[in-house]
């Protein structure tokens, strides 16, 4: 993993920040050592696993958890080559969108395209499909999910199989699934989505889980447990429920890096992107933070940009690893994808806020994704 | 056919490229002669037809396959005359749009208008119609196609006749049909579309076939065989299936110009626009390439811009030929339309990419069609 000295608070004024970061670096080292001495959870739940301890130990030899997100972004973003054809820069599918929610899957899917994916699909309910389609002709929207109210009890098994078959037709073409944006919590729908996730996993398709997908996974952790191509992107509340359920303790902000590492480890090496003032990212082996300054605006929908972005960057990193063309020390595409997505999202949010201030909406941030990536990885 | 010396890699730095192209010209000549000696397919499938051989021979006396697309664009684009009335600059109809796909027919139909057609219709399913209408008030959208799931077996014959009658009412008013963008693969719907194509052919209405229309035609080549006003615009995968089906061999990239010529000849003189890094265009008599630099972005939907553009330029070329007002050596409106559309599409993609880089979407390219045409053919 590429680790940069000092806290990276932006792409520009880096030299200055190296100097400012030095006292913070010492505090961080002291904190990590203290964490090891004290432990983060109750005895029953503390991780005594030797490997996890070593995972944290690594950081004591490093001046900061902050990832060199800019280098990772450059390393995993593919060169634009005129010889490549449609689909080779990524095919993403968002599973979400129901009677209530249509914005979230749109934000996630369109963000994937704006970053540079070639094709972006949405699998949602019939009610949601026309609306999501009308937001943009660029998306391919499949009206195939069903909620309980539209299915008779005796038809459930048949409908469930039909839904699965419809997604399965496409499954192997996708480089990543993003499960959860605007999914809702209808039990029948969530049951169908569980089956979709099981099939994705069998086909080795990476899965990014956010929003109501996290509600589903928190209640049925086996869906992702032990799957290294699963990414969970919880916000503060979703993280709280996850910690309570999996570690049977409360969130410990003092020992945040250790706890997210524990959690990722306990779920068998999935990658967790804990969203917050700084994003913390762990795969159970290492922890990284991304603290690039974003925006103080907290309008709904920003998490959806992030989930779509993780989908693209994870796919790109995975392809680079397959091609033997990746210069980063980490070889975990999920971890690299999260770091890149977190950094880009923050950069775009900052640009959006610069223009629109309090008025900044998610759509404004999406419009800044392209320029933000171009600032870091110019196409030449 | 207007042929330019050297490889045309852009509208601007042409003089310079004439010089750079000279060694490529020699290589091209050598390659063409080699093609004639070696042959492109298995014995059973090689074209031994004397005329086709002559078609290739023409190029050995010419410095390059590259068409002078800029001159063709200027020659076929009609002067804007205040005395003309609505419809005289082109009436295009797109047959496509189903439950899954709504973006593709929109892209195709709106591109036709943005280039300068007067009226653009879409014939699609009921599910798709409201969505396509919502993308733009500029289009006339007919919700008349039906998919199997919405038609009872006993109603099929009646519904099929009704669909045909609805399109037929308009048929003679159209200058061109574009069949396939977002059509889907529902068997009943494709059956109805086959009938529409037969009627169009009987009325001598040109037909551009792309996307799922190519799936239909590849499985039933008689629909277009021997119809000189048919244009097929396959991408890499669609071309592969077409070659396998019609020539019973694999794609031969070494002998690409010869193979596309063979294919067009074998389908009885339809025009084929084989999309790729360079587009290859043949009507079975001649082969031309368009290599103007476009964009390395491969987002979905660019093929739909092209199919709508071919529809307009083919119609314009046909009108100019009817009026005895065309200065090009070729008199095949399908060939001229393809060269013009390929060139304009590439120019617009290049402009779009200049602005938006990796973030470029199909909508951004469509917004550049007007300026791209204006750069070549200013209205005065």
Tab-separated table of N, CA, C and O in Angstrom, chain A residues 150-223:
chain	number	residue	atom	x	y	z
A	150	UNK	N	-46.996	-6.310	-4.931
A	150	UNK	CA	-47.356	-6.624	-6.320
A	150	UNK	C	-47.308	-8.129	-6.620
A	150	UNK	O	-47.512	-8.534	-7.753
A	151	UNK	N	-47.037	-8.933	-5.594
A	151	UNK	CA	-46.919	-10.379	-5.830
A	151	UNK	C	-47.825	-11.153	-4.864
A	151	UNK	O	-47.765	-10.938	-3.648
A	152	UNK	N	-48.644	-12.033	-5.420
A	152	UNK	CA	-49.485	-12.864	-4.559
A	152	UNK	C	-48.629	-13.931	-3.884
A	152	UNK	O	-47.630	-14.381	-4.471
A	153	UNK	N	-49.051	-14.355	-2.704
A	153	UNK	CA	-48.264	-15.330	-1.941
A	153	UNK	C	-47.925	-16.582	-2.764
A	153	UNK	O	-46.795	-17.057	-2.744
A	154	UNK	N	-48.916	-17.052	-3.505
A	154	UNK	CA	-48.700	-18.305	-4.239
A	154	UNK	C	-47.760	-18.124	-5.437
A	154	UNK	O	-47.264	-19.112	-5.991
A	155	UNK	N	-47.525	-16.867	-5.832
A	155	UNK	CA	-46.646	-16.619	-6.984
A	155	UNK	C	-45.204	-16.328	-6.586
A	155	UNK	O	-44.329	-16.164	-7.443
A	156	UNK	N	-44.955	-16.232	-5.298
A	156	UNK	CA	-43.650	-15.741	-4.836
A	156	UNK	C	-42.467	-16.546	-5.363
A	156	UNK	O	-41.484	-15.994	-5.834
A	157	UNK	N	-42.592	-17.832	-5.252
A	157	UNK	CA	-41.480	-18.688	-5.650
A	157	UNK	C	-41.198	-18.523	-7.147
A	157	UNK	O	-40.048	-18.366	-7.568
A	158	UNK	N	-42.256	-18.505	-7.950
A	158	UNK	CA	-42.114	-18.352	-9.394
A	158	UNK	C	-41.494	-16.991	-9.744
A	158	UNK	O	-40.546	-16.902	-10.541
A	159	UNK	N	-42.027	-15.938	-9.109
A	159	UNK	CA	-41.529	-14.581	-9.405
A	159	UNK	C	-40.060	-14.455	-8.993
A	159	UNK	O	-39.240	-13.873	-9.711
A	160	UNK	N	-39.757	-15.018	-7.844
A	160	UNK	CA	-38.388	-14.948	-7.342
A	160	UNK	C	-37.409	-15.588	-8.329
A	160	UNK	O	-36.349	-15.027	-8.635
A	161	UNK	N	-37.793	-16.724	-8.862
A	161	UNK	CA	-36.925	-17.402	-9.842
A	161	UNK	C	-36.788	-16.586	-11.126
A	161	UNK	O	-35.724	-16.521	-11.726
A	162	UNK	N	-37.895	-15.963	-11.515
A	162	UNK	CA	-37.893	-15.170	-12.744
A	162	UNK	C	-36.956	-13.960	-12.595
A	162	UNK	O	-36.184	-13.635	-13.505
A	163	UNK	N	-37.029	-13.306	-11.444
A	163	UNK	CA	-36.170	-12.147	-11.187
A	163	UNK	C	-34.705	-12.564	-11.273
A	163	UNK	O	-33.885	-11.915	-11.938
A	164	UNK	N	-34.405	-13.669	-10.626
A	164	UNK	CA	-33.026	-14.152	-10.607
A	164	UNK	C	-32.552	-14.493	-12.020
A	164	UNK	O	-31.428	-14.143	-12.414
A	165	UNK	N	-33.416	-15.132	-12.788
A	165	UNK	CA	-33.052	-15.517	-14.160
A	165	UNK	C	-32.768	-14.273	-15.008
A	165	UNK	O	-31.836	-14.252	-15.815
A	166	UNK	N	-33.571	-13.214	-14.809
A	166	UNK	CA	-33.391	-11.981	-15.589
A	166	UNK	C	-32.028	-11.334	-15.312
A	166	UNK	O	-31.378	-10.842	-16.218
A	167	UNK	N	-31.631	-11.332	-14.034
A	167	UNK	CA	-30.333	-10.731	-13.700
A	167	UNK	C	-29.206	-11.658	-14.148
A	167	UNK	O	-28.180	-11.201	-14.659
A	168	UNK	N	-29.436	-12.959	-13.972
A	168	UNK	CA	-28.407	-13.949	-14.315
A	168	UNK	C	-28.000	-13.894	-15.783
A	168	UNK	O	-26.847	-14.152	-16.113
A	169	UNK	N	-28.963	-13.563	-16.653
A	169	UNK	CA	-28.678	-13.447	-18.087
A	169	UNK	C	-27.500	-12.509	-18.330
A	169	UNK	O	-26.751	-12.643	-19.281
A	170	UNK	N	-27.412	-11.500	-17.452
A	170	UNK	CA	-26.407	-10.438	-17.644
A	170	UNK	C	-25.174	-10.615	-16.767
A	170	UNK	O	-24.141	-10.002	-17.014
A	171	UNK	N	-25.319	-11.435	-15.721
A	171	UNK	CA	-24.338	-11.430	-14.623
A	171	UNK	C	-22.886	-11.465	-15.082
A	171	UNK	O	-22.068	-10.652	-14.633
A	172	UNK	N	-22.566	-12.387	-15.965
A	172	UNK	CA	-21.147	-12.563	-16.292
A	172	UNK	C	-20.585	-11.407	-17.113
A	172	UNK	O	-19.372	-11.293	-17.272
A	173	UNK	N	-21.472	-10.569	-17.645
A	173	UNK	CA	-20.978	-9.417	-18.402
A	173	UNK	C	-20.568	-8.272	-17.477
A	173	UNK	O	-19.924	-7.331	-17.903
A	174	UNK	N	-21.031	-8.323	-16.213
A	174	UNK	CA	-20.776	-7.180	-15.332
A	174	UNK	C	-19.419	-7.276	-14.641
A	174	UNK	O	-19.000	-8.346	-14.210
A	175	UNK	N	-18.767	-6.127	-14.531
A	175	UNK	CA	-17.504	-6.067	-13.808
A	175	UNK	C	-17.730	-5.830	-12.329
A	175	UNK	O	-16.849	-6.083	-11.516
A	176	UNK	N	-18.913	-5.318	-11.977
A	176	UNK	CA	-19.209	-5.071	-10.563
A	176	UNK	C	-20.709	-4.843	-10.365
A	176	UNK	O	-21.365	-4.250	-11.224
A	177	UNK	N	-21.238	-5.338	-9.257
A	177	UNK	CA	-22.609	-4.997	-8.847
A	177	UNK	C	-22.528	-3.986	-7.711
A	177	UNK	O	-21.662	-4.099	-6.847
A	178	UNK	N	-23.434	-3.015	-7.727
A	178	UNK	CA	-23.587	-2.111	-6.586
A	178	UNK	C	-24.979	-2.388	-6.026
A	178	UNK	O	-25.984	-2.136	-6.698
A	179	UNK	N	-25.036	-2.941	-4.835
A	179	UNK	CA	-26.316	-3.386	-4.286
A	179	UNK	C	-26.769	-2.443	-3.172
A	179	UNK	O	-26.043	-2.243	-2.199
A	180	UNK	N	-27.925	-1.840	-3.346
A	180	UNK	CA	-28.491	-1.104	-2.226
A	180	UNK	C	-29.020	0.285	-2.452
A	180	UNK	O	-29.957	0.690	-1.748
A	181	UNK	N	-28.468	1.065	-3.401
A	181	UNK	CA	-28.983	2.440	-3.519
A	181	UNK	C	-30.479	2.462	-3.831
A	181	UNK	O	-30.903	1.983	-4.879
A	182	UNK	N	-31.266	2.987	-2.902
A	182	UNK	CA	-32.715	3.090	-3.105
A	182	UNK	C	-33.410	1.751	-3.197
A	182	UNK	O	-34.449	1.629	-3.845
A	183	UNK	N	-32.874	0.747	-2.534
A	183	UNK	CA	-33.423	-0.605	-2.640
A	183	UNK	C	-34.723	-0.755	-1.848
A	183	UNK	O	-35.612	-1.504	-2.242
A	184	UNK	N	-34.848	0.001	-0.757
A	184	UNK	CA	-36.010	-0.175	0.122
A	184	UNK	C	-35.832	-1.397	0.996
A	184	UNK	O	-34.805	-2.076	0.934
A	185	UNK	N	-36.852	-1.671	1.812
A	185	UNK	CA	-36.713	-2.771	2.772
A	185	UNK	C	-37.828	-3.798	2.670
A	185	UNK	O	-38.164	-4.480	3.634
A	186	UNK	N	-38.435	-3.877	1.518
A	186	UNK	CA	-39.495	-4.864	1.346
A	186	UNK	C	-38.917	-6.271	1.478
A	186	UNK	O	-37.939	-6.612	0.787
A	187	UNK	N	-39.495	-7.095	2.345
A	187	UNK	CA	-38.895	-8.419	2.619
A	187	UNK	C	-38.776	-9.304	1.375
A	187	UNK	O	-37.762	-9.958	1.184
A	188	UNK	N	-39.801	-9.305	0.527
A	188	UNK	CA	-39.735	-10.169	-0.658
A	188	UNK	C	-38.636	-9.694	-1.604
A	188	UNK	O	-37.846	-10.493	-2.124
A	189	UNK	N	-38.579	-8.382	-1.794
A	189	UNK	CA	-37.551	-7.816	-2.677
A	189	UNK	C	-36.154	-8.128	-2.138
A	189	UNK	O	-35.260	-8.549	-2.883
A	190	UNK	N	-35.969	-7.957	-0.829
A	190	UNK	CA	-34.655	-8.226	-0.236
A	190	UNK	C	-34.282	-9.708	-0.358
A	190	UNK	O	-33.109	-10.049	-0.534
A	191	UNK	N	-35.295	-10.558	-0.302
A	191	UNK	CA	-35.052	-11.983	-0.465
A	191	UNK	C	-34.524	-12.273	-1.872
A	191	UNK	O	-33.572	-13.034	-2.060
A	192	UNK	N	-35.142	-11.636	-2.869
A	192	UNK	CA	-34.677	-11.806	-4.260
A	192	UNK	C	-33.247	-11.287	-4.404
A	192	UNK	O	-32.415	-11.901	-5.079
A	193	UNK	N	-32.973	-10.157	-3.750
A	193	UNK	CA	-31.643	-9.550	-3.872
A	193	UNK	C	-30.587	-10.433	-3.194
A	193	UNK	O	-29.452	-10.543	-3.667
A	194	UNK	N	-30.969	-11.095	-2.094
A	194	UNK	CA	-30.045	-12.057	-1.470
A	194	UNK	C	-29.624	-13.116	-2.482
A	194	UNK	O	-28.448	-13.469	-2.584
A	195	UNK	N	-30.603	-13.629	-3.225
A	195	UNK	CA	-30.285	-14.655	-4.229
A	195	UNK	C	-29.375	-14.118	-5.322
A	195	UNK	O	-28.463	-14.802	-5.787
A	196	UNK	N	-29.639	-12.878	-5.727
A	196	UNK	CA	-28.784	-12.253	-6.754
A	196	UNK	C	-27.339	-12.164	-6.237
A	196	UNK	O	-26.382	-12.470	-6.949
A	197	UNK	N	-27.198	-11.775	-4.961
A	197	UNK	CA	-25.854	-11.652	-4.384
A	197	UNK	C	-25.146	-13.003	-4.327
A	197	UNK	O	-23.951	-13.099	-4.601
A	198	UNK	N	-25.900	-14.033	-3.994
A	198	UNK	CA	-25.284	-15.373	-3.944
A	198	UNK	C	-24.771	-15.782	-5.329
A	198	UNK	O	-23.686	-16.334	-5.466
A	199	UNK	N	-25.572	-15.485	-6.358
A	199	UNK	CA	-25.148	-15.824	-7.719
A	199	UNK	C	-23.938	-14.995	-8.146
A	199	UNK	O	-23.029	-15.514	-8.801
A	200	UNK	N	-23.945	-13.718	-7.783
A	200	UNK	CA	-22.807	-12.842	-8.138
A	200	UNK	C	-21.537	-13.402	-7.519
A	200	UNK	O	-20.481	-13.455	-8.155
A	201	UNK	N	-21.660	-13.811	-6.287
A	201	UNK	CA	-20.512	-14.336	-5.554
A	201	UNK	C	-19.980	-15.612	-6.212
A	201	UNK	O	-18.771	-15.775	-6.371
A	202	UNK	N	-20.919	-16.465	-6.635
A	202	UNK	CA	-20.498	-17.704	-7.306
A	202	UNK	C	-19.770	-17.404	-8.618
A	202	UNK	O	-18.893	-18.136	-9.044
A	203	UNK	N	-20.157	-16.285	-9.273
A	203	UNK	CA	-19.520	-15.907	-10.543
A	203	UNK	C	-18.310	-15.008	-10.328
A	203	UNK	O	-17.777	-14.454	-11.294
A	204	UNK	N	-17.925	-14.816	-9.057
A	204	UNK	CA	-16.786	-13.944	-8.739
A	204	UNK	C	-16.962	-12.515	-9.218
A	204	UNK	O	-15.998	-11.869	-9.641
A	205	UNK	N	-18.188	-12.044	-9.216
A	205	UNK	CA	-18.444	-10.638	-9.559
A	205	UNK	C	-18.352	-9.814	-8.266
A	205	UNK	O	-19.028	-10.138	-7.285
A	206	UNK	N	-17.524	-8.782	-8.250
A	206	UNK	CA	-17.423	-7.953	-7.044
A	206	UNK	C	-18.763	-7.312	-6.693
A	206	UNK	O	-19.575	-7.026	-7.585
A	207	UNK	N	-18.987	-7.091	-5.403
A	207	UNK	CA	-20.253	-6.490	-4.958
A	207	UNK	C	-19.950	-5.339	-3.998
A	207	UNK	O	-19.304	-5.548	-2.961
A	208	UNK	N	-20.430	-4.154	-4.316
A	208	UNK	CA	-20.351	-3.007	-3.415
A	208	UNK	C	-21.707	-2.874	-2.739
A	208	UNK	O	-22.738	-2.876	-3.429
A	209	UNK	N	-21.724	-2.770	-1.427
A	209	UNK	CA	-23.001	-2.768	-0.712
A	209	UNK	C	-23.168	-1.475	0.073
A	209	UNK	O	-22.305	-1.110	0.885
A	210	UNK	N	-24.284	-0.798	-0.187
A	210	UNK	CA	-24.544	0.474	0.483
A	210	UNK	C	-26.034	0.550	0.826
A	210	UNK	O	-26.832	-0.284	0.401
A	211	UNK	N	-26.395	1.558	1.583
A	211	UNK	CA	-27.795	1.858	1.871
A	211	UNK	C	-28.563	0.656	2.395
A	211	UNK	O	-28.138	-0.025	3.335
A	212	UNK	N	-29.712	0.382	1.774
A	212	UNK	CA	-30.549	-0.723	2.241
A	212	UNK	C	-29.899	-2.080	2.003
A	212	UNK	O	-30.306	-3.070	2.618
A	213	UNK	N	-28.922	-2.125	1.143
A	213	UNK	CA	-28.128	-3.342	0.976
A	213	UNK	C	-27.390	-3.664	2.265
A	213	UNK	O	-27.220	-4.836	2.622
A	214	UNK	N	-26.978	-2.625	2.990
A	214	UNK	CA	-26.294	-2.835	4.270
A	214	UNK	C	-27.267	-3.318	5.338
A	214	UNK	O	-26.904	-4.092	6.218
A	215	UNK	N	-28.505	-2.847	5.253
A	215	UNK	CA	-29.545	-3.345	6.167
A	215	UNK	C	-29.691	-4.857	5.968
A	215	UNK	O	-29.714	-5.635	6.924
A	216	UNK	N	-29.747	-5.253	4.690
A	216	UNK	CA	-29.880	-6.675	4.357
A	216	UNK	C	-28.677	-7.466	4.866
A	216	UNK	O	-28.825	-8.509	5.517
A	217	UNK	N	-27.490	-6.960	4.581
A	217	UNK	CA	-26.264	-7.688	4.918
A	217	UNK	C	-26.031	-7.736	6.428
A	217	UNK	O	-25.567	-8.751	6.964
A	218	UNK	N	-26.377	-6.661	7.113
A	218	UNK	CA	-26.192	-6.641	8.569
A	218	UNK	C	-27.032	-7.739	9.221
A	218	UNK	O	-26.622	-8.364	10.189
A	219	UNK	N	-28.201	-7.984	8.650
A	219	UNK	CA	-29.075	-9.029	9.193
A	219	UNK	C	-28.737	-10.422	8.678
A	219	UNK	O	-29.311	-11.408	9.134
A	220	UNK	N	-27.857	-10.482	7.718
A	220	UNK	CA	-27.505	-11.795	7.149
A	220	UNK	C	-26.060	-11.703	6.654
A	220	UNK	O	-25.803	-11.647	5.454
A	221	UNK	N	-25.154	-11.674	7.621
A	221	UNK	CA	-23.748	-11.380	7.318
A	221	UNK	C	-23.098	-12.460	6.458
A	221	UNK	O	-22.125	-12.202	5.740
A	222	UNK	N	-23.693	-13.661	6.465
A	222	UNK	CA	-23.147	-14.745	5.646
A	222	UNK	C	-23.145	-14.410	4.150
A	222	UNK	O	-22.402	-15.017	3.373
A	223	UNK	N	-24.010	-13.482	3.758
A	223	UNK	CA	-24.071	-13.118	2.339
A	223	UNK	C	-22.730	-12.625	1.823
A	223	UNK	O	-22.408	-12.777	0.650
